[in-house]
Amino acid sequence: MNWLRTSIILLAAFLAVFAQAEFGWVRVWLGAQISLLPALMVYAAVSTDIVTISLLAVWGGLCADALSVNRLGVSVLPLFVIGLGLHRWRELLLRELTYAQLALGALASAAAPALTLLLLMSAGEHPLIGWSSFWQWMVMTGAGAALTPVCFWTLDRLPGFFAYQPEVSAAFRADREIKRGRS
Amino acid sequence: MARRSHYVALSLVLLLVVLVLSLPDQATVKFKLALSSLFLPLFGLAGSAQGLAEQAGNAAVPRRVLLEEAARLKLENQRLRLQAAEGEAAQRENARLRALLGWQSQNPLRLKAARVVGRDTANWWRSVRIDRGTRDGLKPDLPVLTAEGLVGRVGQVGFATAEVILVGDPKCRVSVVVRETGENGVLSARSSGVLDHRWVDLTHLPRNTALKPGQTVATSGLGGVFPPGIAVGTVVDSRSVGYGLYTEARVRLTVDSSRLSEVMVMLP
């Protein structure tokens, strides 16, 4: 397990939740609040291990619920289910390709709010949903899809800033040189 | 082996979720407040940055604009002084009449100004977070308002921040009265108007109501949470529901909650 990468992902989740709460203009412009947590979960699911996925689901979900009227813990399970599902099939996913990242981001960003709402309503809550929620769901899906490649690009490069660069060795090795002719 | 670790992780997360969801309300509130307090430094930083940006913007305002603004404010100040004098006279008369009738005198409003530092992270609730908490004397269920009208009520209160449930959220129902007709009703969330946060439903109205568009709606004081007389919104239209047994109206809120930056909490 790469603790540096895990820490960076958890810090990113914390900052993403803060940005969601702080920058209300996104909601004013688009009519919907977008979430970066599903995109982060896609990255964690295809790039890290199950421990990081679990930590991200618990930490990100609890942070998001702490700044919301949501019941505490209700966002954890949807994030984890998405992460676990993608992690199980990660060998089949073409993580380097942008369109694959877009598709996975859209899938995760569509599933996360739907599962959370399902859980909320199962717990007897009455969230504010109607036909217009469909627009919010579409915005969340689209924004999540667009943000996933950004997540991949950023988080793939960030750990490199905190570690020594691997030494690039030349193919030529003096000790394995075949010397021909008479010496 | 990988599958086993997946099952272990799933079990642990499930256990944690069940545990957290089944916590008693008080413990959940404390846990939530502890978690949300981790964001305080970031909210503080964002507030300071915003303040600095405003100061920088103010420094760039031309002198001519400032002079015009000062002249406008002088006029407004004179008008408000006159209104205040009239209000004082009316207050004295009100106190005298109350004394004659033996009614209890009303206490003046105690308001605490607060800055909005955050909004709900989910799309299906309407709440904001303010930078006042128990250290400032806040308690759950206190009314929150602006000069335009009612904003909502205080929800969970931490040491330095508090959650405000806005009017239009399913968890904030307000007992109101239509000023022109005197009819009482209840303001509740409007599920079909999720995108337009300023539209709410006015329910529990009698069948033969005389509602007209443009009539004003204010808190009725019933229910005990909100004092009477705070402006809430205006009637847009009404329709009969339940095969003509009841009437429902659409109300446009006076306060635009999406642009809230400062609010006032009414202390007891």
XYZ file of C-alpha atoms in Angstrom:
451
model
C 0.000 0.000 0.000
C 1.302 3.444 -0.986
C 0.589 5.677 2.002
C 1.580 8.836 0.161
C -0.973 8.231 -2.578
C -3.618 7.273 -0.001
C -2.952 10.455 1.998
C -3.160 12.596 -1.125
C -6.500 11.012 -2.093
C -7.914 11.550 1.404
C -6.719 15.161 1.440
C -8.271 15.675 -1.990
C -11.577 14.284 -0.660
C -11.460 16.720 2.277
C -10.791 19.668 -0.019
C -13.469 18.521 -2.468
C -16.104 18.471 0.281
C -14.988 21.916 1.442
C -15.216 23.271 -2.103
C -18.713 21.812 -2.433
C -19.829 23.655 0.698
C -17.964 26.906 0.072
C -18.536 27.672 -3.593
C -22.284 28.156 -3.907
C -22.031 29.851 -7.314
C -21.862 26.450 -8.989
C -25.328 25.683 -7.648
C -26.583 29.135 -8.638
C -25.288 28.805 -12.215
C -26.105 25.194 -12.916
C -29.033 24.658 -10.562
C -27.224 21.672 -9.078
C -24.398 20.984 -6.686
C -21.686 18.867 -8.271
C -19.624 16.348 -6.326
C -16.015 15.358 -6.831
C -16.129 12.345 -4.513
C -17.392 9.819 -7.136
C -14.595 10.903 -9.517
C -12.049 10.443 -6.735
C -13.537 7.044 -5.984
C -13.129 5.988 -9.634
C -9.469 6.965 -9.456
C -8.963 5.148 -6.151
C -10.782 2.038 -7.392
C -8.627 1.550 -10.475
C -5.335 2.842 -9.104
C -5.102 1.765 -5.462
C -6.062 -1.075 -3.114
C -9.125 -1.970 -1.112
C -7.826 -0.248 2.048
C -7.612 3.121 0.265
C -11.052 2.582 -1.254
C -12.530 1.847 2.172
C -10.776 4.821 3.768
C -11.929 7.161 1.001
C -15.532 5.960 1.254
C -15.616 6.357 5.039
C -13.696 9.648 5.234
C -15.283 11.300 2.195
C -18.784 10.118 3.064
C -18.573 11.242 6.681
C -17.109 14.641 5.733
C -19.861 15.229 3.144
C -22.576 14.264 5.611
C -21.068 16.460 8.344
C -21.646 19.569 6.202
C -25.137 18.511 5.160
C -28.542 17.815 6.653
C -27.987 14.189 5.554
C -27.989 11.544 8.250
C -24.384 10.907 9.237
C -22.960 7.888 7.403
C -25.563 7.722 4.654
C -23.074 8.679 1.890
C -20.452 6.108 2.915
C -22.024 2.934 1.580
C -22.865 4.215 -1.951
C -19.286 5.414 -2.423
C -17.882 2.140 -1.148
C -20.164 0.011 -3.334
C -19.077 1.988 -6.425
C -15.421 1.682 -5.466
C -15.634 -2.025 -4.718
C -17.495 -2.762 -7.955
C -14.932 -0.937 -10.089
C -12.027 -2.438 -8.148
C -13.284 -5.991 -8.778
C -13.245 -5.349 -12.536
C -10.197 -3.083 -12.700
C -8.197 -5.499 -14.901
C -10.810 -5.116 -17.607
C -10.934 -1.316 -17.415
C -8.774 0.734 -19.740
C -7.739 3.271 -17.118
C -5.304 5.186 -19.347
C -7.908 6.065 -21.953
C -9.768 9.346 -21.506
C -13.083 8.062 -22.821
C -12.949 5.150 -20.371
C -12.319 7.632 -17.544
C -15.234 9.758 -18.757
C -17.562 6.771 -18.881
C -16.516 5.520 -15.451
C -16.860 9.025 -13.980
C -20.346 9.389 -15.435
C -21.364 5.970 -14.131
C -20.057 6.655 -10.624
C -21.470 10.201 -10.473
C -24.889 8.955 -11.568
C -24.919 6.011 -9.181
C -23.695 7.815 -6.034
C -26.613 10.285 -5.566
C -29.179 7.691 -6.650
C -27.937 5.163 -4.088
C -27.697 7.837 -1.379
C -31.276 8.950 -2.024
C -32.413 5.332 -1.935
C -30.724 4.847 1.421
C -32.153 8.107 2.773
C -35.683 7.191 1.789
C -35.220 3.690 3.217
C -34.253 5.358 6.496
C -37.579 7.232 6.525
C -36.254 10.636 5.448
C -38.121 12.880 2.997
C -35.532 14.597 0.832
C -36.507 17.333 -1.596
C -36.908 15.511 -4.905
C -39.172 16.021 -7.890
C -39.050 16.037 -11.672
C -36.490 18.835 -11.571
C -34.135 16.539 -9.669
C -33.602 14.780 -12.987
C -31.792 17.897 -14.241
C -29.637 17.972 -11.102
C -28.836 14.300 -11.614
C -27.809 14.944 -15.219
C -25.608 17.878 -14.210
C -23.962 15.785 -11.504
C -23.370 12.961 -13.987
C -21.951 15.253 -16.660
C -19.767 17.209 -14.259
C -18.545 13.995 -12.623
C -17.640 12.596 -16.039
C -15.753 15.752 -16.977
C -13.898 15.908 -13.657
C -12.729 12.274 -13.643
C -9.973 12.667 -16.288
C -8.827 15.805 -14.418
C -8.618 13.709 -11.245
C -6.592 11.043 -13.020
C -4.236 13.572 -14.583
C -3.647 15.421 -11.290
C -3.442 12.489 -8.908
C -1.176 10.455 -11.188
C 1.355 13.311 -11.153
C 1.065 14.587 -7.576
C 2.916 11.739 -5.776
C 5.880 12.391 -8.078
C 6.401 15.799 -6.443
C 6.930 14.214 -3.041
C 9.298 11.385 -4.025
C 12.674 11.017 -5.671
C 12.445 10.658 -9.403
C 13.445 7.142 -10.545
C 16.920 7.086 -12.026
C 16.846 6.640 -15.754
C 19.527 4.085 -16.525
C 20.933 3.652 -19.971
C 20.595 0.317 -21.714
C 24.377 0.160 -21.990
C 26.151 -1.558 -19.107
C 29.922 -1.536 -19.092
C 30.200 -4.823 -17.145
C 28.203 -6.665 -19.783
C 30.023 -5.284 -22.786
C 31.188 -7.919 -25.227
C 34.582 -7.054 -26.425
C 35.505 -8.556 -29.721
C 38.831 -8.960 -31.377
C 42.202 -9.465 -29.833
C 43.142 -7.368 -26.848
C -7.063 -13.893 -1.359
C -8.119 -10.623 -2.986
C -11.746 -11.645 -2.727
C -11.329 -12.408 0.963
C -9.938 -8.936 1.600
C -12.905 -7.475 -0.307
C -15.356 -9.335 1.906
C -13.499 -8.234 5.037
C -13.543 -4.581 3.857
C -17.223 -4.781 2.919
C -18.101 -6.262 6.316
C -16.125 -3.613 8.168
C -17.646 -0.717 6.203
C -21.150 -2.161 6.582
C -20.620 -2.564 10.309
C -19.368 1.006 10.606
C -22.305 2.403 8.613
C -24.857 0.477 10.678
C -23.120 1.604 13.844
C -23.079 5.275 12.822
C -26.662 5.224 11.531
C -27.914 3.646 14.743
C -26.134 6.090 17.040
C -28.426 8.096 19.340
C -29.330 11.546 18.011
C -27.196 13.421 20.525
C -24.112 11.338 19.760
C -24.680 11.811 16.013
C -24.947 15.570 16.457
C -21.714 15.649 18.483
C -19.925 13.486 15.918
C -21.177 15.666 13.067
C -20.126 18.851 14.814
C -16.697 17.428 15.578
C -16.223 16.505 11.923
C -17.535 19.812 10.624
C -15.204 21.698 12.985
C -12.286 20.253 10.989
C -13.371 22.544 8.157
C -13.295 25.688 10.334
C -9.742 26.756 9.403
C -10.602 26.429 5.712
C -13.826 28.411 6.118
C -11.859 31.050 8.030
C -9.239 31.221 5.302
C -11.890 31.512 2.608
C -13.617 34.302 4.567
C -10.358 36.207 5.006
C -9.529 35.828 1.319
C -12.974 37.109 0.400
C -12.541 40.070 2.762
C -9.168 40.919 1.241
C -10.617 40.721 -2.255
C -13.449 43.051 -1.220
C -10.946 45.507 0.307
C -8.895 45.435 -2.864
C -12.057 46.051 -4.871
C -13.057 48.952 -2.604
C -9.648 50.559 -3.031
C -10.207 50.649 -6.757
C -13.557 52.482 -6.579
C -13.308 56.019 -8.082
C -13.838 59.026 -5.812
C -16.815 60.248 -7.854
C -18.701 57.005 -7.223
C -17.927 57.211 -3.506
C -19.215 60.790 -3.321
C -22.433 59.824 -5.095
C -22.852 56.888 -2.733
C -22.245 59.174 0.282
C -24.876 61.650 -0.955
C -27.387 58.825 -1.475
C -26.681 57.425 1.969
C -27.128 60.868 3.556
C -30.599 61.144 2.037
C -31.459 57.611 3.122
C -30.150 58.368 6.600
C -32.482 61.379 6.893
C -35.448 59.309 5.704
C -34.661 56.527 8.168
C -34.279 59.020 11.026
C -37.753 60.322 10.310
C -39.105 56.775 10.186
C -37.317 55.931 13.439
C -38.879 58.988 15.118
C -42.329 57.911 13.905
C -41.619 54.376 15.076
C -40.576 55.561 18.523
C -43.783 57.567 18.845
C -45.822 54.529 17.788
C -43.889 52.346 20.226
C -44.595 54.751 23.094
C -48.274 54.820 22.163
C -48.282 51.013 21.907
C -46.679 50.676 25.352
C -49.202 53.130 26.845
C -52.170 51.291 25.328
C -50.780 47.937 26.438
C -50.413 49.307 29.948
C -54.042 50.570 29.831
C -55.264 47.122 28.706
C -52.963 45.297 31.080
C -51.237 43.375 28.296
C -47.695 42.100 28.697
C -45.193 44.368 26.964
C -43.199 42.944 24.087
C -39.453 42.624 24.489
C -37.342 44.328 21.827
C -35.741 41.953 19.313
C -32.241 40.728 20.133
C -30.458 40.030 16.888
C -27.032 38.548 16.317
C -25.449 39.103 12.907
C -23.772 36.112 11.274
C -21.905 35.400 8.070
C -22.806 32.480 5.823
C -19.693 30.315 5.489
C -20.969 27.197 3.737
C -23.859 25.519 1.985
C -25.314 22.035 2.056
C -23.187 19.559 0.119
C -26.258 17.649 -1.114
C -28.818 18.708 -3.708
C -31.830 17.419 -1.812
C -31.627 19.643 1.299
C -31.616 23.389 1.747
C -29.305 24.504 4.519
C -26.411 26.868 5.106
C -23.715 27.079 7.758
C -23.095 30.317 9.683
C -20.104 31.480 11.718
C -21.955 31.711 15.055
C -22.366 28.974 17.619
C -22.957 28.223 21.284
C -20.232 30.729 22.254
C -22.501 33.451 20.811
C -25.592 32.181 22.621
C -27.156 30.260 19.722
C -29.492 27.351 20.372
C -31.414 25.029 18.040
C -34.699 26.329 16.548
C -33.922 30.055 16.840
C -35.364 32.058 13.917
C -32.937 33.359 11.286
C -33.840 36.354 9.135
C -32.590 39.211 7.013
C -33.989 42.692 6.440
C -36.132 41.226 3.614
C -37.734 38.494 5.705
C -37.496 35.010 7.170
C -34.560 32.809 6.173
C -35.115 29.703 8.281
C -34.341 28.252 11.674
C -31.163 27.187 13.450
C -30.503 23.444 13.271
C -27.500 21.830 14.927
C -25.265 24.228 16.831
C -21.545 23.793 17.365
C -19.151 25.913 19.393
C -18.257 28.283 16.554
C -20.645 27.387 13.713
C -24.293 26.479 13.324
C -26.467 24.946 10.662
C -29.459 26.942 9.389
C -32.335 24.986 7.852
C -33.809 27.256 5.189
C -37.485 27.842 4.487
C -38.235 25.476 1.591
C -36.403 22.532 3.153
C -38.629 19.582 4.098
C -37.313 19.913 7.672
C -38.418 23.549 8.046
C -42.178 23.997 8.071
C -43.447 27.444 8.954
C -46.862 28.394 10.264
C -47.902 31.524 8.369
C -50.770 33.925 7.937
C -51.887 35.747 4.798
C -51.878 39.364 5.981
C -54.725 40.593 3.776
C -57.173 37.776 4.538
C -55.987 36.586 7.942
C -56.034 32.951 6.808
C -53.573 30.598 8.435
C -51.583 27.954 6.600
C -48.341 26.035 6.632
C -45.393 26.644 4.314
C -43.780 23.448 3.146
C -41.191 22.346 0.621
C -42.241 22.304 -2.996
C -40.945 19.096 -4.540
C -41.892 20.057 -8.091
C -39.885 23.251 -7.766
C -36.567 21.748 -6.755
C -34.631 24.003 -9.100
C -36.330 27.245 -8.078
C -35.546 27.536 -4.407
C -37.755 30.628 -3.958
C -41.026 28.793 -4.588
C -42.741 26.949 -1.759
C -46.209 25.539 -1.151
C -48.722 27.102 1.212
C -50.944 24.277 2.418
C -53.687 23.667 5.003
C -55.764 26.557 3.650
C -59.559 26.448 3.901
C -61.669 25.543 0.850
C -63.300 28.939 0.357
C -60.225 31.036 0.581
C -60.033 34.555 -0.829
C -56.397 34.364 -1.884
C -55.173 36.613 -4.667
C -51.775 36.884 -6.317
C -49.570 39.497 -4.690
C -50.962 39.088 -1.179
C -48.264 38.973 1.465
C -47.493 36.053 3.744
C -45.921 36.462 7.195
C -45.218 34.207 10.156
C -48.283 33.643 12.315
C -46.525 32.886 15.583
C -48.346 29.569 15.883
C -46.091 26.605 16.468
C -43.821 28.461 18.845
C -40.659 28.532 16.714
C -41.106 31.776 14.767
C -42.480 34.990 16.293
C -45.413 36.585 14.452
C -45.081 39.274 11.804
C -41.887 38.304 9.980
C -42.343 38.676 6.213
C -42.004 35.374 4.353
C -43.224 35.832 0.788
C -46.009 36.735 -1.619
C -48.781 34.580 -3.056
C -48.276 33.698 -6.720
C -51.382 31.619 -7.424
C -53.703 29.122 -5.770
C -55.551 25.969 -6.727
C -58.005 23.585 -5.179
C -56.756 20.141 -4.204
C -58.313 16.988 -2.766
C -61.417 17.215 -5.023
C -62.059 20.780 -3.913
C -61.770 20.080 -0.202
C -58.647 22.177 0.365
C -56.736 25.005 -1.241
C -53.037 25.169 -1.900
C -51.077 28.211 -3.009
C -47.665 28.812 -4.452
C -45.633 31.380 -2.562
C -42.517 33.174 -3.734
C -40.136 33.747 -0.826
C -38.923 37.296 -0.209
C -35.415 36.124 0.647
C -33.238 34.723 -2.132
C -31.361 32.065 -0.195
C -28.883 31.410 -2.997
C -27.395 34.869 -2.548
C -27.286 34.957 1.237
C -24.063 36.282 2.667
C -25.122 37.775 6.012
C -28.077 36.831 8.204
C -29.454 37.742 11.609
C -30.234 35.203 14.326
C -33.053 36.199 16.662
C -31.906 35.425 20.197
C -34.459 34.584 22.911
